[in-house]
Coordinates of C-alpha atoms (C1' of nucleotides) in Angstrom, one line a residue:
Chain A
M30 CA -41.1 5.8 -0.6
A31 CA -41.3 3.3 -3.4
L32 CA -39.0 3.5 -6.3
T33 CA -39.2 1.4 -9.4
V34 CA -36.0 -0.1 -10.8
D35 CA -36.2 2.2 -13.7
T36 CA -36.4 5.2 -11.5
C37 CA -33.4 4.1 -9.6
C38 CA -31.4 3.6 -12.7
F39 CA -32.5 7.0 -13.9
L40 CA -31.5 8.7 -10.7
L41 CA -28.1 6.9 -10.6
T42 CA -27.5 8.0 -14.2
V43 CA -28.3 11.6 -13.4
L44 CA -26.4 11.6 -10.2
T45 CA -23.2 10.1 -11.6
K46 CA -23.2 11.1 -15.2
H47 CA -22.6 7.4 -15.8
K48 CA -23.6 5.3 -18.8
P49 CA -26.7 3.4 -17.8
Q50 CA -25.6 0.2 -19.5
S51 CA -22.8 -0.1 -17.0
F52 CA -25.4 -0.7 -14.4
S53 CA -26.8 -3.8 -16.1
L54 CA -25.2 -6.0 -13.5
I55 CA -26.4 -4.2 -10.4
M56 CA -29.5 -2.5 -9.4
S57 CA -28.0 -0.9 -6.3
Q58 CA -25.1 1.2 -5.3
V59 CA -21.6 0.3 -6.3
R60 CA -19.6 -1.3 -3.5
V61 CA -15.9 -1.8 -4.0
R62 CA -13.3 -3.0 -1.6
F63 CA -9.6 -2.7 -1.1
A64 CA -8.2 -5.7 0.8
P65 CA -4.6 -5.4 1.8
S66 CA -2.7 -7.7 4.0
P67 CA -0.8 -6.1 6.9
T68 CA 2.8 -7.0 6.1
G69 CA 4.4 -3.8 7.4
F70 CA 4.8 -2.4 3.9
F71 CA 2.5 -0.5 1.7
H72 CA 3.4 -1.2 -1.9
I73 CA 3.0 1.4 -4.7
G74 CA 1.0 -1.2 -6.7
S75 CA -1.3 -1.6 -3.7
A76 CA -1.6 2.2 -3.6
R77 CA -2.7 2.2 -7.2
T78 CA -5.2 -0.6 -6.7
A79 CA -6.6 1.3 -3.8
L80 CA -6.7 4.5 -5.8
F81 CA -8.6 2.9 -8.7
N82 CA -11.1 1.4 -6.4
W83 CA -11.5 4.7 -4.6
L84 CA -11.9 6.6 -7.9
Y85 CA -14.5 4.2 -9.2
A86 CA -16.5 4.5 -5.9
R87 CA -16.3 8.3 -6.0
H88 CA -17.1 8.3 -9.7
T89 CA -20.3 6.2 -9.3
G90 CA -21.3 7.6 -6.0
G91 CA -20.6 4.2 -4.5
V92 CA -19.0 2.9 -1.3
F93 CA -15.3 2.3 -0.8
I94 CA -14.6 -0.4 1.7
L95 CA -11.4 -1.2 3.5
R96 CA -11.0 -4.8 4.5
I97 CA -8.0 -6.2 6.2
E98 CA -6.8 -9.6 5.1
D99 CA -5.0 -10.5 8.3
T100 CA -5.5 -14.3 8.4
D101 CA -1.8 -14.9 8.6
K102 CA -1.8 -14.6 12.4
E103 CA 1.9 -14.8 13.0
R104 CA 3.0 -11.6 11.3
N105 CA 0.3 -9.3 12.3
S106 CA 0.4 -6.4 14.7
E107 CA -1.2 -3.1 15.3
Q108 CA 1.9 -1.4 13.9
F109 CA 1.4 -3.1 10.6
L110 CA -2.2 -2.0 10.5
N111 CA -1.1 1.6 11.0
V112 CA 1.1 1.4 8.0
I113 CA -2.0 0.8 5.9
Y114 CA -4.2 3.4 7.6
D115 CA -1.4 6.0 7.5
S116 CA -0.6 5.4 3.8
L117 CA -4.2 5.5 2.7
R118 CA -4.8 8.7 4.7
W119 CA -1.7 10.3 3.4
L120 CA -2.8 9.6 -0.2
G121 CA -6.2 11.0 0.6
L122 CA -8.1 7.7 0.0
N123 CA -10.7 7.9 2.7
W124 CA -12.8 4.7 3.2
D125 CA -16.5 4.7 3.8
E126 CA -16.6 1.4 5.6
G127 CA -13.9 -0.5 7.4
P128 CA -11.7 -0.5 10.5
L129 CA -11.8 2.8 12.5
V130 CA -14.9 4.0 10.7
G131 CA -17.2 1.0 11.1
G132 CA -20.1 0.1 8.8
A133 CA -23.1 -2.3 8.6
F134 CA -21.1 -5.2 7.2
G135 CA -18.3 -5.5 9.8
P136 CA -16.2 -6.7 11.3
Y137 CA -13.7 -5.6 8.6
R138 CA -10.7 -7.6 9.7
Q139 CA -10.6 -11.2 8.6
S140 CA -9.1 -12.3 11.9
E141 CA -12.4 -11.3 13.5
R142 CA -14.7 -13.0 11.0
A143 CA -14.1 -16.7 11.9
S144 CA -17.8 -17.2 12.6
V145 CA -18.8 -15.9 9.2
Y146 CA -16.4 -18.3 7.5
S147 CA -17.7 -21.3 9.4
E148 CA -21.2 -20.3 8.7
Y149 CA -20.5 -20.1 4.9
L150 CA -18.5 -23.3 5.1
Q151 CA -21.5 -25.0 6.5
K152 CA -23.6 -23.8 3.6
L153 CA -21.2 -25.3 1.2
K154 CA -21.1 -28.6 3.2
T155 CA -24.9 -28.7 3.3
A156 CA -25.0 -28.2 -0.5
G157 CA -22.7 -31.1 -0.9
R158 CA -19.9 -29.1 -2.4
T159 CA -17.1 -30.1 -0.1
Y160 CA -15.2 -33.2 1.0
E161 CA -12.3 -33.9 3.3
K162 CA -9.0 -35.2 2.3
D163 CA -5.7 -35.3 4.2
G164 CA -7.3 -33.3 7.0
A165 CA -8.2 -30.4 4.7
V166 CA -11.5 -29.3 3.3
W167 CA -11.7 -29.4 -0.5
F168 CA -14.1 -27.6 -2.8
K169 CA -15.9 -30.0 -5.1
L170 CA -16.3 -29.1 -8.7
L171 CA -19.4 -30.4 -10.5
G172 CA -18.7 -33.0 -13.2
E173 CA -17.3 -36.4 -14.1
R174 CA -13.9 -37.2 -12.6
Y175 CA -10.9 -38.8 -14.3
E176 CA -7.3 -39.4 -13.5
V177 CA -4.4 -38.2 -15.5
Y178 CA -0.7 -38.3 -15.0
D179 CA 0.8 -34.8 -14.9
E180 CA 4.3 -34.8 -16.4
H181 CA 5.3 -31.5 -15.0
R182 CA 4.1 -32.2 -11.5
K183 CA 5.3 -35.8 -11.7
K184 CA 2.1 -37.2 -10.2
T185 CA -1.3 -38.4 -11.0
V186 CA -4.0 -35.8 -10.5
T187 CA -7.8 -36.0 -10.5
K188 CA -9.5 -33.7 -13.0
V189 CA -13.1 -32.9 -13.6
K190 CA -14.8 -32.6 -16.9
V191 CA -16.2 -29.1 -16.9
A192 CA -16.8 -26.3 -19.3
P193 CA -14.4 -23.4 -19.1
T194 CA -15.3 -20.7 -16.6
A195 CA -16.2 -17.4 -18.3
I196 CA -15.2 -14.1 -16.9
E197 CA -16.5 -10.8 -18.2
D198 CA -13.8 -8.5 -17.2
Q199 CA -14.5 -4.7 -17.3
I200 CA -11.0 -4.0 -18.5
R201 CA -10.0 -7.1 -20.5
G202 CA -13.3 -8.2 -21.9
H203 CA -14.3 -11.9 -22.2
V204 CA -11.8 -14.2 -20.6
E205 CA -12.1 -18.0 -20.4
R206 CA -10.2 -20.3 -18.2
L207 CA -10.5 -24.0 -17.5
E208 CA -10.8 -24.7 -13.7
D209 CA -10.8 -28.4 -13.7
E210 CA -9.3 -29.5 -10.4
D211 CA -10.8 -29.4 -6.9
F212 CA -8.9 -27.1 -4.5
V213 CA -8.4 -26.7 -0.8
I214 CA -10.6 -24.1 1.0
V215 CA -9.7 -24.9 4.6
R216 CA -6.2 -26.1 5.5
S217 CA -5.6 -29.1 7.7
D218 CA -4.7 -26.6 10.5
G219 CA -8.2 -25.3 10.3
N220 CA -7.4 -22.0 8.6
P221 CA -9.5 -21.1 5.6
V222 CA -7.5 -20.2 2.5
F223 CA -7.4 -16.9 0.7
H224 CA -9.8 -17.9 -2.2
F225 CA -12.5 -18.9 0.2
V226 CA -12.4 -16.0 2.6
N227 CA -12.0 -13.5 -0.2
V228 CA -15.2 -14.8 -1.9
V229 CA -17.1 -15.2 1.4
D230 CA -16.3 -11.6 2.4
D231 CA -17.2 -10.3 -1.0
I232 CA -20.6 -12.0 -0.8
A233 CA -21.2 -11.0 2.8
M234 CA -20.2 -7.4 2.2
Q235 CA -22.2 -7.3 -1.0
I236 CA -19.3 -6.2 -3.2
T237 CA -20.5 -5.3 -6.7
H238 CA -17.1 -4.7 -8.4
V239 CA -13.8 -6.5 -7.7
I240 CA -11.0 -4.2 -8.9
R241 CA -7.6 -5.8 -8.3
G242 CA -4.3 -6.5 -9.8
E243 CA -3.8 -8.7 -12.8
D244 CA -1.9 -11.2 -10.8
H245 CA -5.4 -12.3 -9.6
L246 CA -6.8 -12.9 -13.0
S247 CA -5.9 -16.6 -13.0
N248 CA -7.5 -17.0 -9.6
T249 CA -10.7 -15.6 -10.8
S250 CA -12.0 -18.8 -12.2
K251 CA -11.8 -20.3 -8.7
H252 CA -13.6 -17.4 -7.3
V253 CA -16.3 -17.5 -9.9
E254 CA -17.0 -21.1 -9.2
L255 CA -17.2 -20.4 -5.5
F256 CA -19.7 -17.5 -6.1
K257 CA -21.8 -19.9 -8.1
A258 CA -21.6 -22.6 -5.5
F259 CA -22.9 -20.2 -2.9
G260 CA -25.7 -19.2 -5.3
A261 CA -24.5 -15.6 -5.0
P262 CA -24.4 -13.1 -7.8
V263 CA -21.0 -12.9 -9.4
P264 CA -19.6 -9.4 -9.0
A265 CA -18.1 -7.5 -12.0
F266 CA -14.4 -8.0 -12.2
A267 CA -11.8 -5.5 -13.3
H268 CA -8.1 -6.6 -13.4
I269 CA -5.8 -3.7 -13.6
P270 CA -2.3 -4.0 -15.1
L271 CA 0.8 -4.4 -12.9
I272 CA 3.5 -1.9 -12.3
L273 CA 6.8 -3.2 -13.5
K274 CA 10.2 -2.2 -12.0
Q275 CA 11.9 0.5 -14.0
N276 CA 15.0 -1.5 -14.6
G277 CA 15.2 -5.2 -15.1
P278 CA 12.6 -7.8 -15.4
G279 CA 9.4 -8.5 -13.4
K280 CA 6.9 -6.6 -11.4
M281 CA 7.9 -4.1 -8.8
S282 CA 8.7 -5.7 -5.6
K283 CA 9.1 -4.2 -2.1
R284 CA 12.8 -4.3 -2.4
D285 CA 12.9 -2.0 -5.4
Q286 CA 13.7 1.6 -5.2
G287 CA 10.5 3.6 -5.1
A288 CA 8.3 0.6 -4.3
L289 CA 7.0 1.7 -0.9
I290 CA 4.7 4.6 0.0
E291 CA 6.6 5.1 3.2
E292 CA 9.6 6.1 1.2
Y293 CA 7.7 8.9 -0.6
Q294 CA 6.4 10.2 2.7
K295 CA 9.9 10.3 4.1
R296 CA 11.3 12.0 1.1
G297 CA 8.7 14.7 1.2
F298 CA 6.8 14.0 -2.0
L299 CA 3.5 15.8 -2.2
P300 CA 0.8 13.1 -2.0
E301 CA -1.4 14.8 -4.6
A302 CA 1.6 14.6 -7.0
L303 CA 2.1 10.9 -6.4
V304 CA -1.7 10.3 -6.8
N305 CA -1.7 12.2 -10.0
F306 CA 1.2 10.2 -11.3
L307 CA -0.5 7.0 -10.3
C308 CA -3.7 7.9 -12.0
L309 CA -1.8 8.3 -15.2
L310 CA -0.1 4.9 -14.9
G311 CA -2.7 2.8 -16.7
W312 CA -5.3 5.4 -17.2
N313 CA -5.6 8.7 -19.1
P314 CA -8.3 11.3 -19.7
K315 CA -8.1 10.7 -23.5
D316 CA -6.7 14.1 -24.1
D317 CA -3.3 15.7 -23.4
R318 CA -4.0 16.7 -19.8
E319 CA -1.5 15.4 -17.3
K320 CA -1.6 17.6 -14.2
M321 CA -5.2 17.2 -13.2
L322 CA -7.4 18.1 -10.3
I323 CA -8.5 14.9 -8.5
S324 CA -12.1 16.0 -9.0
D325 CA -11.6 16.0 -12.7
V326 CA -10.1 12.5 -12.6
I327 CA -13.1 11.3 -10.5
E328 CA -15.5 12.7 -13.1
L329 CA -13.7 11.1 -16.0
F330 CA -12.5 7.8 -14.5
D331 CA -14.1 4.6 -15.7
L332 CA -13.1 1.0 -15.8
P333 CA -13.2 0.4 -19.6
G334 CA -10.8 3.3 -19.9
V335 CA -8.1 1.5 -17.9
N336 CA -5.2 0.2 -20.0
Q337 CA -4.6 -3.5 -20.4
S338 CA -0.8 -3.6 -20.5
N339 CA 1.6 -3.5 -17.7
A340 CA 3.3 -0.2 -17.1
R341 CA 6.9 0.5 -16.2
F342 CA 7.5 2.8 -13.3
D343 CA 9.3 6.1 -14.2
E344 CA 10.8 8.0 -11.3
K345 CA 11.8 10.9 -13.5
K346 CA 8.2 11.5 -14.6
L347 CA 7.1 11.4 -11.0
A348 CA 9.8 13.9 -10.0
H349 CA 8.6 16.2 -12.7
M350 CA 5.0 15.9 -11.5
N351 CA 6.1 16.6 -8.0
M352 CA 8.0 19.7 -9.1
A353 CA 4.9 20.9 -11.0
Y354 CA 2.8 20.6 -7.9
L355 CA 5.5 22.3 -5.8
L356 CA 5.6 25.2 -8.1
A357 CA 1.8 25.6 -8.0
L358 CA 1.6 25.3 -4.2
P359 CA 0.4 28.5 -2.4
T360 CA 3.4 30.1 -0.7
E361 CA 2.2 29.6 2.8
R362 CA 1.4 26.0 2.3
F363 CA 4.9 25.5 0.8
V364 CA 6.4 27.0 3.9
A365 CA 4.2 24.9 6.2
E366 CA 5.0 21.6 4.4
A367 CA 8.7 22.5 4.3
K368 CA 8.5 23.0 8.1
L369 CA 6.9 19.6 8.5
F370 CA 9.7 18.1 6.4
F371 CA 12.5 19.7 8.4
Q372 CA 10.9 18.7 11.7
K373 CA 11.7 15.1 10.7
H374 CA 15.1 15.9 9.3
P375 CA 18.5 16.0 11.1
A376 CA 19.1 19.5 9.6
G377 CA 15.8 20.7 10.9
V378 CA 17.0 22.0 14.3
A379 CA 19.2 24.6 12.8
A380 CA 16.8 25.4 10.0
L381 CA 13.8 26.0 12.2
A382 CA 15.7 28.0 14.9
Q383 CA 14.7 31.3 13.3
P384 CA 11.2 31.1 11.9
E385 CA 11.5 34.5 10.1
V386 CA 14.7 33.5 8.3
F387 CA 13.3 30.1 7.6
R388 CA 10.3 31.5 5.8
E389 CA 12.4 33.9 3.7
V390 CA 14.7 31.1 2.7
M391 CA 11.8 28.8 1.8
L392 CA 10.3 31.5 -0.5
L393 CA 13.6 31.6 -2.3
A394 CA 13.7 27.8 -2.6
Q395 CA 10.2 27.1 -3.8
P396 CA 10.7 28.0 -7.5
K397 CA 14.0 26.2 -7.6
I398 CA 13.6 22.7 -6.2
K399 CA 12.1 19.5 -7.6
G400 CA 11.3 18.0 -4.2
F401 CA 11.5 18.8 -0.4
E402 CA 14.3 16.3 -0.1
E403 CA 16.6 18.7 -1.9
L404 CA 15.9 21.4 0.7
P405 CA 18.6 20.6 3.3
A406 CA 21.4 20.6 0.8
Y407 CA 19.9 23.6 -1.2
T408 CA 19.4 25.8 1.8
G409 CA 21.9 24.5 4.4
Y410 CA 24.3 27.5 4.2
F411 CA 21.5 29.9 5.4
F412 CA 21.3 28.1 8.7
N413 CA 24.9 27.2 9.3
E414 CA 28.2 29.0 9.3
D415 CA 30.3 25.9 8.7
F416 CA 29.0 24.9 5.3
V417 CA 31.5 23.4 3.0
L418 CA 32.9 25.1 -0.1
D419 CA 32.5 22.9 -3.2
P420 CA 36.1 22.1 -4.1
K421 CA 35.5 22.1 -7.8
V422 CA 33.7 25.4 -7.8
K423 CA 36.3 26.9 -5.5
D424 CA 39.2 25.8 -7.8
K425 CA 37.4 27.2 -10.8
V426 CA 36.4 30.5 -9.3
M427 CA 39.6 31.2 -7.4
A428 CA 41.8 30.2 -10.3
K429 CA 41.3 33.7 -11.6
P430 CA 43.9 36.0 -10.0
E431 CA 41.5 38.9 -9.9
A432 CA 39.1 37.0 -7.8
K433 CA 40.7 38.1 -4.5
T434 CA 40.7 41.7 -5.7
R435 CA 36.9 41.5 -6.4
L436 CA 36.4 40.0 -3.0
G437 CA 38.3 42.8 -1.4
E438 CA 36.3 45.4 -3.3
L439 CA 33.1 43.8 -2.2
I440 CA 34.2 43.8 1.5
A441 CA 35.1 47.4 1.2
A442 CA 31.8 48.4 -0.4
L443 CA 29.7 46.4 1.9
P444 CA 29.4 48.7 4.9
S445 CA 27.7 51.4 2.8
M446 CA 25.4 49.1 0.9
D447 CA 21.7 49.3 1.3
L448 CA 20.8 45.6 2.0
S449 CA 17.1 46.2 2.6
N450 CA 15.9 45.0 -0.8
D451 CA 17.1 43.1 -3.8
S452 CA 17.0 45.9 -6.3
A453 CA 19.0 48.1 -4.0
I454 CA 21.6 45.4 -3.6
E455 CA 21.7 44.9 -7.4
E456 CA 22.2 48.6 -7.9
A457 CA 25.0 48.7 -5.3
I458 CA 26.9 45.9 -6.9
K459 CA 26.3 47.3 -10.4
H460 CA 27.6 50.6 -9.2
L461 CA 30.7 49.0 -7.8
A462 CA 31.2 47.2 -11.0
T463 CA 30.9 50.2 -13.3
S464 CA 33.2 52.2 -11.1
N465 CA 35.8 49.6 -11.8
S466 CA 34.9 49.2 -15.4
L467 CA 33.5 45.7 -14.8
G468 CA 30.2 43.9 -15.0
F469 CA 27.9 42.4 -12.4
G470 CA 29.0 39.0 -13.3
D471 CA 32.6 39.7 -12.2
Y472 CA 31.4 39.9 -8.7
Q473 CA 28.6 37.4 -8.8
A474 CA 30.5 34.1 -8.9
V475 CA 33.1 34.9 -6.2
A476 CA 30.4 36.4 -3.9
R477 CA 28.3 33.3 -4.4
L478 CA 31.1 31.0 -3.6
A479 CA 31.9 33.0 -0.5
V480 CA 28.4 33.1 1.0
S481 CA 27.0 29.7 -0.2
G482 CA 30.0 27.5 -1.1
T483 CA 28.6 26.6 -4.4
N484 CA 27.7 28.0 -7.9
A485 CA 24.0 27.3 -7.9
G486 CA 21.2 28.8 -5.9
P487 CA 18.9 31.8 -5.5
S488 CA 19.9 35.2 -6.8
I489 CA 23.0 36.5 -5.1
T490 CA 21.1 39.7 -4.1
S491 CA 18.5 37.6 -2.3
I492 CA 21.2 35.7 -0.5
F493 CA 22.8 38.9 0.7
R494 CA 19.5 40.3 1.8
V495 CA 18.5 37.3 3.8
L496 CA 21.9 36.7 5.3
G497 CA 22.4 40.3 6.4
R498 CA 25.5 42.5 6.5
T499 CA 27.4 40.9 9.3
R500 CA 27.2 37.3 8.0
V501 CA 27.9 38.3 4.4
E502 CA 31.0 40.3 5.6
Q503 CA 32.2 37.3 7.7
R504 CA 31.9 34.9 4.8
L505 CA 33.5 37.2 2.3
S506 CA 36.4 37.8 4.6
R507 CA 36.7 34.1 5.4
L508 CA 37.1 33.2 1.7
L509 CA 39.6 36.0 1.2
A510 CA 41.7 34.8 4.2
L511 CA 41.5 31.2 3.0
S512 CA 42.8 31.8 -0.5
Chain B
rG18 C1' 5.9 -27.7 -19.1
rC19 C1' 0.8 -26.1 -18.9
rC20 C1' -2.9 -22.0 -18.5
rG21 C1' -4.2 -16.8 -18.8
rC22 C1' -3.1 -11.7 -20.0
rU23 C1' -0.4 -8.1 -23.0
rA24 C1' 2.5 -5.9 -27.3
rU25 C1' 2.9 2.2 -30.6
rC26 C1' 9.4 6.5 -29.8
rG27 C1' 14.1 4.8 -24.1
rU28 C1' 9.5 5.5 -20.6
rA29 C1' 4.0 6.7 -20.0
rU30 C1' 0.4 7.2 -23.5
rA31 C1' -3.1 9.3 -28.0
rA32 C1' -5.0 8.2 -32.8
rC33 C1' -14.8 6.2 -35.5
rG34 C1' -10.5 0.8 -40.4
rG35 C1' -8.3 6.5 -44.0
rU36 C1' -3.4 11.5 -39.8
rU37 C1' 2.9 14.2 -42.4
rA38 C1' 1.3 8.4 -36.3
rG39 C1' 0.0 13.4 -31.7
rU40 C1' 1.4 14.6 -26.4
rA41 C1' 4.3 14.4 -21.9
rC42 C1' 8.8 12.7 -19.3
rA43 C1' 13.9 11.5 -20.4
rA44 C1' 18.1 12.5 -23.8
rC45 C1' 20.5 16.1 -27.0
rG46 C1' 21.0 21.3 -29.0
rG47 C1' 19.6 26.7 -29.0
rG48 C1' 17.2 31.1 -26.4
rU49 C1' 15.8 33.4 -21.6
rU50 C1' 17.6 33.7 -16.6
rU51 C1' 24.6 38.1 -15.3
rU52 C1' 24.7 31.5 -11.3
rC53 C1' 21.4 27.3 -10.9
rA54 C1' 16.5 25.9 -11.5
rU55 C1' 12.1 27.5 -14.0
rC56 C1' 10.3 29.0 -18.7
rU57 C1' 10.8 28.7 -24.0
rC58 C1' 12.2 27.0 -29.1
rG59 C1' 14.0 22.9 -31.6
rU60 C1' 16.3 17.8 -32.7
rU61 C1' 16.6 12.5 -32.2
rA62 C1' 13.1 8.6 -31.6
rA63 C1' 7.8 4.1 -32.3
rU64 C1' 3.1 0.8 -34.7
rC65 C1' 7.3 -6.9 -32.4
rG66 C1' 7.5 -10.5 -37.0
rG67 C1' 4.5 -13.2 -40.7
rA68 C1' 0.0 -14.4 -43.0
rG69 C1' -5.3 -13.2 -43.7
rU70 C1' -9.9 -9.9 -44.1
rU71 C1' -10.3 -5.0 -46.7
rC72 C1' -10.0 -0.3 -51.9
rG73 C1' -7.3 0.8 -47.4
rA74 C1' -4.9 -2.3 -41.0
rU75 C1' -1.4 0.7 -35.4
rU76 C1' -6.6 -0.6 -35.2
rC77 C1' -10.1 -6.8 -36.9
rU78 C1' -8.6 -12.5 -37.3
rC79 C1' -5.0 -16.3 -37.1
rC80 C1' 0.1 -18.1 -36.4
rG81 C1' 4.8 -17.0 -34.4
rU82 C1' 8.0 -14.3 -31.0
rA83 C1' 8.7 -11.7 -26.6
rG84 C1' 7.2 -9.7 -21.9
rC85 C1' 4.2 -10.3 -17.6
rG86 C1' 1.2 -13.2 -14.3
rG87 C1' -0.6 -17.8 -12.5
rU88 C1' 0.3 -22.9 -11.9
rA89 C1' 0.6 -24.0 -3.2
rC90 C1' -2.8 -26.9 2.5
rC91 C1' 1.0 -18.1 0.2
rA92 C1' -2.0 -13.8 -0.2

RNA sequence: GCCGCUAUCGUAUAACGGUUAGUACAACGGGUUUUCAUCUCGUUAAUCGGAGUUCGAUUCUCCGUAGCGGUACCA
C-alpha cells in the first residue's frame, strides 16, 4: 500500500508519542547502533551508552543494532565476545539486529566486513578523494593546501583551507570544529582505521542516530567529512557525557572500583537497579521520581533531555537503589535470586544443603540487607556451627556479671518453650523475664551473641524458631561453657 | 601548546528571565524498631569569578578560571 510522507510522519507520531519535528532528518524508522570493541571487559560507561541507544530505539519504535568493532585482530576471541553478549543480556538490553540474531544489514562483526570496506574505499578512490603516502591511504579534504610549521608537534604540516565542519548535536546543539588536515583511512599494513570503518558501517547499516560518548565529539568532524565525501546523509549525532571516577581526576577507567559490569554481576546486584541508576546518570524524568519502571523511562526518554555535563559515579547511591529494588522484590524471586547467588559463592554449599531452612533464612534477610553480597556474612551462622563470636560484642555483652546467669536461665527454660512461632517465643522469653523481675532486653543481647555471634540480625525470636531447640540449646551452652 | 565540550549543596540533579533556589544519596542529630537494618522527623550544605543585556540573570552574551575530552598509521 502506498503511504505518503505525511502519513508516515503522522503514524510515527501517533505510534511513538514523539514530537514530529524530531523526525525532520529522517523519513524512516530510527536505527541506532551500539558498537563495542571486544576487549574482555564491559565498562560501565559502555553500558550507559548501550542503554541510551536502546532507550532511544525503544522510545521511537526504532531498531537497536549491535555491531562488534573487532578490527584489532590480535586481541579478539569468542570469550571476549561473550563478555559483551552476557553483559547486554544481563542488563536486559536486547538487540534487534546483530550477532546471534542476524538482520538484513550483516555481517555485524567488522572482522567479517572486509569486502564492504574495500568496496567503499573504491568509491572514495573513484571520486578522487584519496591518495597514497608512506604506504597508507589518506582521505583528501577539499580546498587549497598550505604548509605551516607546528610548534607543538615540531614539524611542518600540510593544512587545507576549509570552512569549519558544523555538527548539529541533539544534546549539545550547534558545534563547529575545524577539520583542516588530511587523515589516514587505511594503514600501511592494509587495515582500515576506526574513523573509516565506523562511517562506512553507519552508512551501510543506514544508521539514523549516532549516540555515543563525548570522547568522540572531536572525531565527529572527521566523520561528517567522510559522510559528505560518500554523498551519504549525515546521521543525527548525540554525544552523551562521560562517567567520571568517584575519587580523583579523569573519567572512569577499567581499573577503577565499580567500572566493570562483570563486577556487579558477581556481587549480586540486581540488573534492574543498576539500569535504573544508570538512567539517572545524565538523564532525569524532570520530576522527583527516581525508582522508575523501565517502561516509564522508555516513554519519557529523549535525546534533548540528556544532560551535557559529565557525571561522577556514586556507589552509595547505587547501593541505595539496589536496596530499594531488593525490598520491593517478590519474596519468591528474592529466594530464587539468592539461591543463584549462593550457587556461585564458596559459602553456598552449606547454605543450600537444606532448602527449607534456606528459604526461611532468606525471608528473614530480605528486609535487612542492601545487596546479595552481604548474605553470606549476614546469614552464615544459620548454616554453620563453627561461626565466630565477634570479640568486641562478646567482651561487651559478657562484661556484665549477670550475663552468665541469664544464659543459665534461658537454657533451663528452653525445654518447655513453644518454638513453633515467633509470638510464642516472645511470650516465653517475656514470661521468663517477668518471673525474674527483668525485661526482654536482659535476655536478648546474650541470647543473640550465643546463637549468632554478633549483635545485629533478624529478631531473636525468628532466629530461635529457624534454628530449632537443639541447636539453640547447644549454642547457649557453648557460650556458657566458654565464659 | 592547539581544538572542542562543560560548570547549582560533598555527589546526582530540579527550577517559561521573577521561587524563602526544590528533590534524592551521603553526613550529622532525634523518633520508631527491646539488636541491627528498614521506616520516619529534622539539621548542615550550592548557583565558579568578573563584566554586559534587562525593571529583574542560576537561566541570555562576552572574558577569565577550573574540570573533562581530543590532538595517532588506538578504538
